[in-house]
Tab-separated table of C-alpha atoms in Angstrom:
chain	number	residue	atom	x	y	z
T	1119	MET	CA	-24.908	54.562	-5.983
T	1120	THR	CA	-26.916	57.272	-4.229
T	1121	LEU	CA	-30.686	57.409	-4.603
T	1122	THR	CA	-32.244	60.868	-4.663
T	1123	LEU	CA	-35.555	60.952	-2.793
T	1124	THR	CA	-38.256	63.543	-3.277
T	1125	PRO	CA	-40.164	64.168	-0.027
T	1126	GLY	CA	-43.815	63.297	-0.499
T	1127	ALA	CA	-43.158	61.326	-3.678
T	1128	ALA	CA	-40.921	58.379	-2.751
T	1129	THR	CA	-42.131	55.095	-4.242
T	1130	LEU	CA	-42.073	51.547	-2.953
T	1131	VAL	CA	-39.597	50.751	-5.722
T	1132	ASP	CA	-37.255	53.410	-4.316
T	1133	LEU	CA	-37.611	52.075	-0.796
T	1134	GLU	CA	-37.157	48.436	-1.763
T	1135	THR	CA	-34.011	49.388	-3.667
T	1136	LEU	CA	-32.676	51.041	-0.520
T	1137	TRP	CA	-33.568	48.026	1.597
T	1138	ARG	CA	-32.279	45.302	-0.702
T	1139	ARG	CA	-29.212	46.950	-2.210
T	1140	GLY	CA	-27.939	49.059	0.667
T	1141	VAL	CA	-27.505	52.161	-1.492
T	1142	ALA	CA	-27.090	55.617	-0.002
T	1143	ALA	CA	-29.885	58.176	-0.096
T	1144	ARG	CA	-30.131	61.932	-0.248
T	1145	LEU	CA	-33.002	64.364	-0.502
T	1146	ASP	CA	-33.767	66.359	-3.597
T	1147	PRO	CA	-32.103	69.739	-2.931
T	1148	ALA	CA	-35.369	71.419	-3.870
T	1149	ALA	CA	-36.659	70.407	-0.420
T	1150	ARG	CA	-34.169	72.699	1.314
T	1151	ALA	CA	-36.181	75.921	1.023
T	1152	GLY	CA	-39.181	74.462	2.830
T	1153	VAL	CA	-37.008	72.928	5.537
T	1154	THR	CA	-35.234	76.241	6.119
T	1155	ALA	CA	-38.500	78.184	6.309
T	1156	ALA	CA	-39.870	75.838	8.966
T	1157	ALA	CA	-36.634	76.048	10.967
T	1158	ALA	CA	-36.881	79.844	10.913
T	1159	LEU	CA	-40.397	79.704	12.339
T	1160	VAL	CA	-39.196	77.454	15.174
T	1161	ALA	CA	-36.268	79.781	15.893
T	1162	GLN	CA	-38.702	82.681	16.112
T	1163	ALA	CA	-40.892	80.768	18.564
T	1164	ALA	CA	-37.881	79.755	20.644
T	1165	ALA	CA	-36.930	83.406	21.033
T	1166	GLY	CA	-40.446	84.393	22.125
T	1167	GLU	CA	-42.179	84.290	25.485
T	1168	ALA	CA	-45.187	82.140	24.568
T	1169	ALA	CA	-45.018	78.462	25.562
T	1170	VAL	CA	-44.772	76.251	22.459
T	1171	TYR	CA	-44.770	72.498	23.032
T	1172	GLY	CA	-41.469	70.849	22.217
T	1173	VAL	CA	-39.796	74.179	21.546
T	1174	ASN	CA	-39.561	75.700	25.028
T	1175	THR	CA	-41.505	73.244	27.200
T	1176	GLY	CA	-41.036	69.822	28.691
T	1177	PHE	CA	-42.446	66.749	26.995
T	1178	GLY	CA	-45.452	64.472	27.387
T	1179	LYS	CA	-46.927	64.827	30.885
T	1180	LEU	CA	-44.311	67.526	31.548
T	1181	ALA	CA	-45.514	69.760	28.704
T	1182	SER	CA	-46.675	72.435	31.164
T	1183	VAL	CA	-43.117	73.048	32.396
T	1184	LYS	CA	-41.626	76.139	30.682
T	1185	ILE	CA	-37.936	75.852	29.745
T	1186	ALA	CA	-35.601	78.868	29.655
T	1187	ALA	CA	-34.008	79.753	26.318
T	1188	LYS	CA	-30.514	79.181	27.719
T	1189	ASP	CA	-31.448	75.542	28.412
T	1190	THR	CA	-32.714	74.713	24.894
T	1191	ALA	CA	-29.725	72.602	23.851
T	1192	THR	CA	-29.655	70.786	27.191
T	1193	LEU	CA	-33.388	70.086	26.944
T	1194	GLN	CA	-33.040	68.480	23.522
T	1195	ARG	CA	-29.955	66.458	24.449
T	1196	ASN	CA	-31.585	65.250	27.656
T	1197	LEU	CA	-34.628	64.214	25.645
T	1198	ILE	CA	-32.519	61.983	23.404
T	1199	LEU	CA	-30.484	60.410	26.169
T	1200	SER	CA	-33.448	59.811	28.494
T	1201	HIS	CA	-35.376	58.108	25.708
T	1202	CYS	CA	-32.590	55.646	24.856
T	1203	CYS	CA	-34.445	52.858	26.635
T	1204	GLY	CA	-34.632	50.216	23.910
T	1205	VAL	CA	-33.823	46.608	24.718
T	1206	GLY	CA	-33.333	43.392	22.773
T	1207	GLU	CA	-31.327	42.483	19.710
T	1208	ALA	CA	-30.225	45.118	17.226
T	1209	LEU	CA	-32.356	45.872	14.186
T	1210	GLU	CA	-30.939	44.527	10.916
T	1211	GLU	CA	-28.608	46.957	9.182
T	1212	ASN	CA	-30.644	47.228	5.966
T	1213	THR	CA	-33.866	47.939	7.874
T	1214	THR	CA	-32.079	50.508	10.047
T	1215	ARG	CA	-30.851	52.287	6.922
T	1216	LEU	CA	-34.388	52.223	5.542
T	1217	MET	CA	-35.611	53.767	8.799
T	1218	MET	CA	-33.041	56.548	8.427
T	1219	ALA	CA	-34.166	57.205	4.846
T	1220	LEU	CA	-37.769	57.405	6.029
T	1221	LYS	CA	-36.742	59.991	8.616
T	1222	LEU	CA	-35.106	61.971	5.820
T	1223	LEU	CA	-38.355	61.903	3.864
T	1224	SER	CA	-40.362	63.084	6.849
T	1225	LEU	CA	-38.001	65.915	7.796
T	1226	GLY	CA	-37.729	66.899	4.142
T	1227	ARG	CA	-41.404	67.837	3.925
T	1228	GLY	CA	-40.586	71.092	5.716
T	1229	ALA	CA	-43.023	70.704	8.592
T	1230	SER	CA	-40.661	69.572	11.349
T	1231	GLY	CA	-38.646	72.724	11.978
T	1232	VAL	CA	-35.156	71.221	11.877
T	1233	ARG	CA	-32.106	72.781	10.279
T	1234	TRP	CA	-30.793	71.311	7.024
T	1235	GLU	CA	-27.675	70.397	8.996
T	1236	LEU	CA	-29.528	67.440	10.560
T	1237	ILE	CA	-30.655	66.165	7.179
T	1238	ALA	CA	-27.115	66.481	5.829
T	1239	LEU	CA	-25.804	64.430	8.771
T	1240	ILE	CA	-28.239	61.585	8.158
T	1241	GLU	CA	-27.306	61.665	4.466
T	1242	GLY	CA	-23.646	61.560	5.425
T	1243	MET	CA	-24.190	58.607	7.764
T	1244	LEU	CA	-25.952	56.666	5.015
T	1245	ALA	CA	-23.189	57.468	2.528
T	1246	ALA	CA	-20.398	56.483	4.943
T	1247	GLY	CA	-22.088	53.357	6.264
T	1248	VAL	CA	-22.534	54.624	9.836
T	1249	THR	CA	-25.469	52.565	11.068
T	1250	PRO	CA	-26.843	53.225	14.565
T	1251	MET	CA	-27.476	50.207	16.769
T	1252	ILE	CA	-31.232	50.170	17.303
T	1253	PRO	CA	-32.641	47.788	19.961
T	1254	VAL	CA	-35.844	46.352	18.521
T	1255	GLN	CA	-37.984	46.389	21.671
T	1256	GLY	CA	-39.389	49.365	23.515
T	1257	SER	CA	-41.870	51.109	21.229
T	1258	VAL	CA	-45.631	50.913	21.626
T	1259	GLY	CA	-46.156	52.776	18.364
T	1260	ALA	CA	-47.644	56.017	19.648
T	1261	SER	CA	-46.017	59.315	20.412
T	1262	GLY	CA	-43.827	57.858	17.726
T	1263	ASP	CA	-41.247	55.097	17.970
T	1264	LEU	CA	-39.570	57.037	20.750
T	1265	ALA	CA	-36.998	54.569	22.082
T	1266	PRO	CA	-35.765	53.160	18.743
T	1267	LEU	CA	-35.475	56.589	17.132
T	1268	ALA	CA	-33.717	57.960	20.221
T	1269	HIS	CA	-30.966	55.392	19.673
T	1270	MET	CA	-30.594	56.713	16.112
T	1271	ALA	CA	-30.540	60.329	17.299
T	1272	ALA	CA	-28.018	59.476	20.013
T	1273	VAL	CA	-25.399	58.662	17.397
T	1274	MET	CA	-26.103	61.968	15.684
T	1275	ILE	CA	-25.146	63.845	18.876
T	1276	GLY	CA	-22.042	61.702	19.383
T	1277	ALA	CA	-23.525	59.259	21.892
T	1278	GLY	CA	-24.982	55.763	21.515
T	1279	GLU	CA	-23.426	53.042	19.394
T	1280	ALA	CA	-23.070	52.479	15.678
T	1281	ARG	CA	-21.788	49.838	13.319
T	1282	VAL	CA	-19.154	50.741	10.734
T	1283	ASP	CA	-17.612	48.132	8.448
T	1284	GLY	CA	-18.996	45.357	10.621
T	1285	ARG	CA	-17.564	46.742	13.875
T	1286	VAL	CA	-19.661	48.223	16.687
T	1287	MET	CA	-18.192	51.333	18.290
T	1288	PRO	CA	-19.293	54.408	20.251
T	1289	GLY	CA	-21.353	56.811	18.183
T	1290	GLY	CA	-18.882	59.679	18.417
T	1291	GLU	CA	-16.046	57.446	17.266
T	1292	ALA	CA	-18.154	56.176	14.345
T	1293	LEU	CA	-18.879	59.713	13.181
T	1294	ALA	CA	-15.239	60.736	13.530
T	1295	GLN	CA	-14.074	57.723	11.541
T	1296	ALA	CA	-16.451	58.767	8.747
T	1297	GLY	CA	-15.311	62.389	8.879
T	1298	LEU	CA	-18.669	63.539	10.242
T	1299	THR	CA	-19.331	65.975	13.079
T	1300	PRO	CA	-22.006	65.452	15.754
T	1301	VAL	CA	-24.759	68.045	15.883
T	1302	VAL	CA	-25.753	70.217	18.816
T	1303	LEU	CA	-29.515	70.080	18.730
T	1304	GLY	CA	-31.544	73.243	18.548
T	1305	ALA	CA	-35.112	73.934	19.597
T	1306	LYS	CA	-37.505	71.095	18.739
T	1307	GLU	CA	-34.856	69.150	16.824
T	1308	GLY	CA	-34.523	66.273	19.282
T	1309	LEU	CA	-38.288	65.897	19.365
T	1310	ALA	CA	-38.454	65.942	15.547
T	1311	LEU	CA	-35.939	63.100	15.395
T	1312	ILE	CA	-37.628	60.754	17.886
T	1313	ASN	CA	-41.287	61.569	17.234
T	1314	GLY	CA	-42.447	59.605	14.200
T	1315	THR	CA	-43.355	56.159	12.922
T	1316	GLN	CA	-40.186	55.434	10.967
T	1317	PHE	CA	-39.093	52.373	12.973
T	1318	SER	CA	-42.512	50.708	12.694
T	1319	THR	CA	-42.862	51.681	9.046
T	1320	ALA	CA	-39.401	50.420	8.126
T	1321	CYS	CA	-40.085	47.057	9.791
T	1322	ALA	CA	-43.474	46.815	8.099
T	1323	LEU	CA	-41.961	47.666	4.710
T	1324	ALA	CA	-39.250	45.048	5.199
T	1325	GLY	CA	-41.961	42.502	5.966
T	1326	LEU	CA	-43.961	43.624	2.936
T	1327	PHE	CA	-41.026	43.366	0.528
T	1328	ALA	CA	-40.140	39.862	1.739
T	1329	ALA	CA	-43.775	38.742	1.793
T	1330	CYS	CA	-44.399	39.891	-1.775
T	1331	ARG	CA	-41.378	37.961	-3.010
T	1332	ALA	CA	-42.551	34.861	-1.152
T	1333	ALA	CA	-46.045	35.245	-2.634
T	1334	GLN	CA	-44.573	35.326	-6.147
T	1335	ALA	CA	-42.646	32.138	-5.384
T	1336	ALA	CA	-45.799	30.550	-3.948
T	1337	VAL	CA	-47.553	30.850	-7.313
T	1338	ILE	CA	-44.669	29.121	-9.117
T	1339	VAL	CA	-44.279	26.398	-6.507
T	1340	SER	CA	-48.015	25.748	-6.406
T	1341	ALA	CA	-48.025	25.255	-10.180
T	1342	LEU	CA	-45.271	22.652	-9.758
T	1343	SER	CA	-47.296	20.970	-7.022
T	1344	THR	CA	-50.386	20.906	-9.219
T	1345	ASP	CA	-48.467	19.162	-11.979
T	1346	ALA	CA	-46.761	16.814	-9.525
T	1347	ILE	CA	-50.083	15.423	-8.268
T	1348	MET	CA	-51.570	15.541	-11.770
T	1349	GLY	CA	-54.033	18.224	-10.781
T	1350	SER	CA	-56.578	19.718	-13.122
T	1351	THR	CA	-56.136	23.092	-14.781
T	1352	ALA	CA	-59.876	23.426	-15.369
T	1353	PRO	CA	-60.269	25.580	-12.205
T	1354	LEU	CA	-57.913	28.080	-13.831
T	1355	GLU	CA	-60.362	28.880	-16.654
T	1356	PRO	CA	-60.416	32.682	-17.101
T	1357	ALA	CA	-64.212	32.997	-17.025
T	1358	ILE	CA	-64.381	31.543	-13.512
T	1359	HIS	CA	-62.192	34.309	-12.132
T	1360	THR	CA	-63.642	37.090	-14.245
T	1361	LEU	CA	-67.064	36.277	-12.823
T	1362	ARG	CA	-65.796	36.924	-9.318
T	1363	GLY	CA	-63.731	39.967	-10.252
T	1364	HIS	CA	-60.998	40.146	-7.627
T	1365	PRO	CA	-57.801	41.325	-9.345
T	1366	GLY	CA	-55.411	39.146	-7.322
T	1367	GLN	CA	-57.417	36.026	-8.045
T	1368	ILE	CA	-57.555	36.835	-11.758
T	1369	ALA	CA	-53.802	37.492	-11.856
T	1370	VAL	CA	-52.835	34.294	-10.025
T	1371	ALA	CA	-55.025	32.132	-12.253
T	1372	ALA	CA	-53.549	33.753	-15.355
T	1373	ARG	CA	-50.014	33.263	-14.090
T	1374	MET	CA	-50.638	29.605	-13.288
T	1375	ARG	CA	-52.070	29.037	-16.766
T	1376	GLU	CA	-48.918	30.553	-18.253
T	1377	LEU	CA	-46.640	28.484	-16.051
T	1378	MET	CA	-48.376	25.176	-16.800
T	1379	ALA	CA	-48.865	25.690	-20.528
T	1380	GLY	CA	-47.291	22.884	-22.533
T	1381	SER	CA	-46.995	20.363	-19.711
T	1382	GLU	CA	-46.924	16.758	-20.930
T	1383	ILE	CA	-47.946	15.668	-17.450
T	1384	ARG	CA	-51.104	17.760	-17.655
T	1385	GLU	CA	-51.996	16.542	-21.130
T	1386	SER	CA	-51.555	12.896	-20.091
T	1387	HIS	CA	-54.615	12.870	-17.828
T	1388	ARG	CA	-57.098	15.151	-19.550
T	1389	ALA	CA	-59.042	12.065	-20.614
T	1390	GLY	CA	-59.843	9.043	-18.471
T	1391	ASP	CA	-59.057	10.629	-15.110
T	1392	THR	CA	-61.495	9.173	-12.575
T	1393	ARG	CA	-61.080	12.096	-10.188
T	1394	VAL	CA	-63.851	14.652	-10.485
T	1395	GLN	CA	-62.362	17.446	-8.383
T	1396	ASP	CA	-59.058	18.221	-6.699
T	1397	PRO	CA	-58.849	19.190	-3.008
T	1398	TYR	CA	-59.205	22.873	-2.217
T	1399	CYS	CA	-55.456	23.394	-1.750
T	1400	ILE	CA	-55.116	22.697	-5.500
T	1401	ARG	CA	-58.452	23.912	-6.815
T	1402	CYS	CA	-58.674	27.169	-4.832
T	1403	GLN	CA	-55.141	28.457	-5.207
T	1404	PRO	CA	-56.138	31.622	-7.120
T	1405	GLN	CA	-58.899	32.367	-4.639
T	1406	VAL	CA	-56.585	32.083	-1.613
T	1407	THR	CA	-53.189	33.283	-2.834
T	1408	GLY	CA	-54.858	35.899	-5.029
T	1409	ALA	CA	-56.829	37.246	-2.077
T	1410	ALA	CA	-53.619	37.395	-0.048
T	1411	MET	CA	-51.967	39.357	-2.850
T	1412	ASP	CA	-54.836	41.845	-2.823
T	1413	VAL	CA	-54.359	42.295	0.922
T	1414	LEU	CA	-50.638	42.846	0.407
T	1415	SER	CA	-51.409	45.455	-2.259
T	1416	PHE	CA	-53.750	47.290	0.114
T	1417	ALA	CA	-51.119	47.274	2.863
T	1418	ALA	CA	-48.493	48.435	0.380
T	1419	ASN	CA	-50.579	51.486	-0.478
T	1420	THR	CA	-50.924	52.377	3.200
T	1421	LEU	CA	-47.204	52.019	3.824
T	1422	GLU	CA	-46.242	54.061	0.771
T	1423	ILE	CA	-48.389	56.908	2.074
T	1424	GLU	CA	-46.886	56.560	5.551
T	1425	ALA	CA	-43.347	56.482	4.175
T	1426	ASN	CA	-43.936	59.941	2.718
T	1427	ALA	CA	-45.794	61.330	5.716
T	1428	VAL	CA	-44.802	63.871	8.352
T	1429	THR	CA	-45.361	62.052	11.641
T	1430	ASP	CA	-43.629	64.088	14.336
T	1431	ASN	CA	-45.200	66.585	16.716
T	1432	PRO	CA	-45.770	69.487	16.919
T	1433	LEU	CA	-45.973	70.316	13.225
T	1434	VAL	CA	-44.680	73.537	11.743
T	1435	LEU	CA	-47.256	74.971	9.337
T	1436	VAL	CA	-45.209	77.566	7.502
T	1437	ASP	CA	-47.973	78.955	5.294
T	1438	GLU	CA	-50.219	79.479	8.315
T	1439	GLY	CA	-47.387	80.715	10.548
T	1440	LEU	CA	-48.349	78.174	13.184
T	1441	ILE	CA	-46.712	75.483	15.287
T	1442	VAL	CA	-49.506	73.076	16.181
T	1443	SER	CA	-49.719	69.945	18.297
T	1444	GLY	CA	-51.491	67.030	16.640
T	1445	GLY	CA	-51.294	63.263	16.634
T	1446	ASN	CA	-49.625	62.139	13.401
T	1447	PHE	CA	-47.163	60.123	15.494
T	1448	HIS	CA	-49.899	57.571	16.243
T	1449	ALA	CA	-48.998	54.554	14.112
T	1450	GLU	CA	-52.455	53.012	13.795
T	1451	PRO	CA	-52.277	52.889	9.958
T	1452	VAL	CA	-48.979	51.028	10.193
T	1453	ALA	CA	-50.353	48.647	12.810
T	1454	PHE	CA	-53.344	47.837	10.596
T	1455	ALA	CA	-51.062	47.294	7.599
T	1456	ALA	CA	-48.778	45.007	9.603
T	1457	ASP	CA	-51.754	42.941	10.762
T	1458	GLN	CA	-52.979	42.654	7.185
T	1459	ILE	CA	-49.565	41.484	5.967
T	1460	ALA	CA	-49.402	38.963	8.816
T	1461	ILE	CA	-52.776	37.465	7.885
T	1462	ALA	CA	-51.796	37.221	4.216
T	1463	VAL	CA	-48.495	35.524	5.080
T	1464	ALA	CA	-50.222	33.061	7.377
T	1465	GLU	CA	-52.781	32.102	4.741
T	1466	ILE	CA	-50.276	31.665	1.922
T	1467	GLY	CA	-48.392	29.333	4.239
T	1468	ALA	CA	-51.521	27.504	5.370
T	1469	ILE	CA	-52.610	26.477	1.880
T	1470	ALA	CA	-49.019	25.675	0.884
T	1471	GLN	CA	-48.699	23.354	3.866
T	1472	ARG	CA	-51.825	21.493	2.786
T	1473	ARG	CA	-50.235	20.938	-0.620
T	1474	VAL	CA	-47.180	19.473	1.115
T	1475	ALA	CA	-49.438	17.161	3.111
T	1476	LEU	CA	-51.262	16.176	-0.072
T	1477	MET	CA	-48.079	15.284	-1.931
T	1478	VAL	CA	-46.638	13.025	0.776
T	1479	ASP	CA	-49.919	11.151	1.341
T	1480	PRO	CA	-50.198	8.073	-0.928
T	1481	THR	CA	-53.991	8.079	-0.620
T	1482	LEU	CA	-54.210	11.561	-2.134
T	1483	ASN	CA	-51.149	12.124	-4.331
T	1484	HIS	CA	-52.320	10.124	-7.372
T	1485	ASP	CA	-49.861	7.237	-7.478
T	1486	LEU	CA	-46.770	8.956	-6.104
T	1487	PRO	CA	-44.842	6.860	-3.539
T	1488	PRO	CA	-45.463	7.456	0.180
T	1489	PHE	CA	-43.527	10.469	1.458
T	1490	LEU	CA	-42.027	10.848	-2.011
T	1491	THR	CA	-39.234	8.339	-1.498
T	1492	PRO	CA	-38.501	5.588	-4.057
T	1493	ASP	CA	-38.058	2.988	-1.305
T	1494	PRO	CA	-40.648	3.701	1.405
T	1495	GLY	CA	-40.314	1.749	4.630
T	1496	LEU	CA	-36.560	1.541	4.575
T	1497	ASN	CA	-36.656	5.286	3.900
T	1498	SER	CA	-38.908	7.870	5.547
T	1499	GLY	CA	-38.469	10.426	2.780
T	1500	LEU	CA	-40.156	13.758	3.433
T	1501	MET	CA	-42.239	12.542	6.366
T	1502	ILE	CA	-40.748	14.846	8.984
T	1503	ALA	CA	-40.155	17.723	6.591
T	1504	GLU	CA	-43.947	17.829	6.300
T	1505	VAL	CA	-44.220	17.863	10.100
T	1506	THR	CA	-41.878	20.868	10.210
T	1507	THR	CA	-44.118	22.738	7.791
T	1508	ALA	CA	-47.096	21.959	10.016
T	1509	ALA	CA	-45.228	23.390	13.004
T	1510	LEU	CA	-44.290	26.570	11.122
T	1511	MET	CA	-47.793	26.972	9.725
T	1512	SER	CA	-49.270	26.740	13.214
T	1513	GLU	CA	-46.700	29.174	14.604
T	1514	ASN	CA	-47.647	31.686	11.920
T	1515	LYS	CA	-51.335	31.292	12.764
T	1516	HIS	CA	-50.586	32.364	16.326
T	1517	LEU	CA	-48.335	35.202	15.211
T	1518	ALA	CA	-51.047	36.449	12.845
T	1519	ASN	CA	-53.341	37.381	15.718
T	1520	PRO	CA	-53.828	41.167	15.537
T	1521	CYS	CA	-51.556	43.521	17.430
T	1522	SER	CA	-53.526	46.653	16.525
T	1523	THR	CA	-56.422	45.665	18.788
T	1524	ASP	CA	-54.131	45.816	21.813
T	1525	SER	CA	-53.418	49.005	23.717
T	1526	THR	CA	-52.121	50.087	27.095
T	1527	PRO	CA	-51.849	53.573	28.607
T	1528	THR	CA	-48.332	54.991	29.037
T	1529	SER	CA	-46.610	58.173	30.203
T	1530	ALA	CA	-48.857	58.779	33.230
T	1531	ASN	CA	-51.978	58.303	31.067
T	1532	GLN	CA	-51.075	61.163	28.734
T	1533	GLU	CA	-50.564	58.604	25.973
T	1534	ASP	CA	-53.636	56.567	26.837
T	1535	HIS	CA	-54.173	54.727	23.538
T	1536	VAL	CA	-51.303	53.273	21.529
T	1537	SER	CA	-51.046	51.296	18.304
T	1538	MET	CA	-48.568	48.481	19.059
T	1539	ALA	CA	-47.355	48.932	15.477
T	1540	ALA	CA	-43.715	48.308	16.333
T	1541	HIS	CA	-43.908	44.684	17.392
T	1542	GLY	CA	-46.803	44.145	14.997
T	1543	ALA	CA	-44.400	45.042	12.202
T	1544	ARG	CA	-41.367	43.359	13.709
T	1545	ARG	CA	-43.013	39.895	13.898
T	1546	LEU	CA	-43.341	39.914	10.092
T	1547	LYS	CA	-39.693	38.995	9.673
T	1548	ARG	CA	-40.162	35.779	11.633
T	1549	MET	CA	-43.425	34.987	9.885
T	1550	VAL	CA	-41.981	35.413	6.402
T	1551	GLN	CA	-38.967	33.291	7.333
T	1552	ASN	CA	-41.407	30.561	8.375
T	1553	LEU	CA	-43.285	30.957	5.102
T	1554	GLU	CA	-40.065	30.707	3.095
T	1555	VAL	CA	-39.316	27.350	4.709
T	1556	ILE	CA	-42.853	26.071	4.104
T	1557	LEU	CA	-42.583	27.022	0.440
T	1558	GLY	CA	-39.087	25.556	0.310
T	1559	VAL	CA	-40.358	22.190	1.529
T	1560	GLU	CA	-43.252	22.359	-0.918
T	1561	MET	CA	-40.705	23.062	-3.638
T	1562	ILE	CA	-38.701	19.955	-2.677
T	1563	CYS	CA	-41.840	17.813	-2.602
T	1564	ALA	CA	-43.080	19.123	-5.937
T	1565	ALA	CA	-39.698	18.557	-7.574
T	1566	GLN	CA	-39.669	14.969	-6.284
T	1567	GLY	CA	-43.166	14.464	-7.646
T	1568	ILE	CA	-42.269	15.882	-11.056
T	1569	ASP	CA	-39.243	13.579	-11.225
T	1570	PHE	CA	-41.442	10.574	-10.458
T	1571	ARG	CA	-43.682	11.413	-13.443
T	1572	ALA	CA	-40.810	10.816	-15.925
T	1573	PRO	CA	-40.651	10.223	-18.839
T	1574	LEU	CA	-43.517	12.722	-18.904
T	1575	GLN	CA	-42.240	16.269	-18.587
T	1576	THR	CA	-43.689	19.349	-17.005
T	1577	SER	CA	-44.076	22.614	-18.920
T	1578	PRO	CA	-41.119	24.528	-20.388
T	1579	ALA	CA	-41.460	27.282	-17.788
T	1580	LEU	CA	-41.614	24.828	-14.901
T	1581	ARG	CA	-38.682	22.860	-16.315
T	1582	ARG	CA	-36.633	26.024	-15.910
T	1583	ALA	CA	-37.813	26.211	-12.322
T	1584	MET	CA	-36.812	22.557	-11.855
T	1585	THR	CA	-33.323	23.330	-13.154
T	1586	ALA	CA	-32.956	26.126	-10.589
T	1587	ILE	CA	-34.176	23.832	-7.813
T	1588	ARG	CA	-31.937	20.914	-8.746
T	1589	ALA	CA	-28.912	23.237	-8.843
T	1590	ARG	CA	-29.341	23.656	-5.082
T	1591	VAL	CA	-31.334	20.614	-3.955
T	1592	PRO	CA	-30.456	17.239	-5.534
T	1593	ALA	CA	-33.156	14.595	-5.936
T	1594	ILE	CA	-33.696	12.507	-2.805
T	1595	ALA	CA	-32.937	8.886	-3.735
T	1596	GLN	CA	-32.419	7.692	-0.176
T	1597	ASP	CA	-32.730	9.231	3.260
T	1598	ARG	CA	-30.355	12.028	4.185
T	1599	ALA	CA	-30.399	14.902	6.627
T	1600	LEU	CA	-32.748	17.394	4.982
T	1601	ALA	CA	-32.177	20.512	7.078
T	1602	ALA	CA	-29.564	21.893	4.683
T	1603	ASP	CA	-31.790	21.155	1.683
T	1604	MET	CA	-34.697	22.933	3.364
T	1605	THR	CA	-32.507	25.955	4.041
T	1606	ALA	CA	-31.284	25.974	0.436
T	1607	ALA	CA	-34.846	25.794	-0.876
T	1608	ALA	CA	-35.959	28.607	1.436
T	1609	ASP	CA	-33.026	30.668	0.120
T	1610	LEU	CA	-34.361	30.184	-3.430
T	1611	VAL	CA	-37.654	31.710	-2.299
T	1612	ARG	CA	-35.944	34.573	-0.467
T	1613	ALA	CA	-33.639	35.425	-3.357
T	1614	GLY	CA	-36.385	35.399	-5.997
T	1615	THR	CA	-34.502	32.751	-7.961
T	1616	LEU	CA	-37.581	30.882	-9.194
T	1617	ALA	CA	-39.204	34.029	-10.515
T	1618	GLU	CA	-36.026	34.826	-12.435
T	1619	ALA	CA	-35.865	31.263	-13.781
T	1620	VAL	CA	-39.382	31.272	-15.201
T	1621	ALA	CA	-39.428	34.879	-16.383
């Protein structure tokens, strides 16, 4: 399958499909005319005598150095090779492919001045499964993601390294194996490839997609937890949430009402329950998870705009006949979005961890056995699983501290304020993985609690969730090593299995 992308109009659905399914991507051919017109304007400038940044000058602090026309190709090649300074582990293949698709979208707007040949090569690499090896460290998120994108561009000129069919090989060999030919870069083309926010944006989008799936699972798991501890559904009354008005809160409360409808456990304690109110981790789930979902929606809007943006420099304004230096490469919007996603992920995990703590505590869990084991004392049950969630919750709190408020001058003070979007976005993977485990442990605890309420049954929707859980995580009758169960439960969150089960 090949997804056709329209520059300026790609949707988050398109981008998530690329990221999750590994499909190829190509630009709508209608974009070609604009790309060609911009390339012609750059060619005209390259043939002229006037100094035009990135076309016939050096770069950054060296922008005042005029470059002879005969050295254009060498200038662009040197730019790519000199900027291949990334370090650390390689970016995941699906996120790298998303980054490449984002570069297609940016170049396809017709404001970068590259030939269509470069776009066709990226399309060909995506179709043939030639994935550049992109070290994840080295970008400060201003003047673009220079180092990571240089490693992508290096493969395009036959240098660097790429992965094909699971094997890492030199970039030129990878292209040859796929029947592709390296490009010789023309004026501005190297700069157009490495200037831009596509690495940061791809990492932020990957974090967003995973976080949204985890948030959906959190609503389902929290409904199970509420039933497991015989929590009240009164705080889910529609009027409560309408009076406040936040859309995420309203949606979460509505979803929880749907999920818990028809629960025998809930009906069993509507009368005669001596508890007046549940703890906040039960009572305030719509207010917390719903607020997090609103934050994720806000960040999603920012990232969708950025995914369609032109973020290299200088920009080729065809209608005006100008090539103008600006600052669209500064990834501050992406850094803000990444920080927002991080805070939302941390808070979803924080309230989920408190529900885990509630369920294992015999003083708070409404007659469930200590640590949710049928033979406490001889068995420790979920005692240390809860401790693991506390550790992951605390780790996420630290990771959620903002990256966008940090800056350091680089490039001899020419680039004197930077966004730190790259590692702000990259940490989201680790944070969401932590959240998936927290929710996985909550899922195990809630399932144990539901089982202990037999012969009373939970709702039809949540029974379907229980079936999905028990297919991967058997009930815990006596102590066993739980690490594999925790991994299996986290996988259910990551795969969206619960949402499919209750749909």
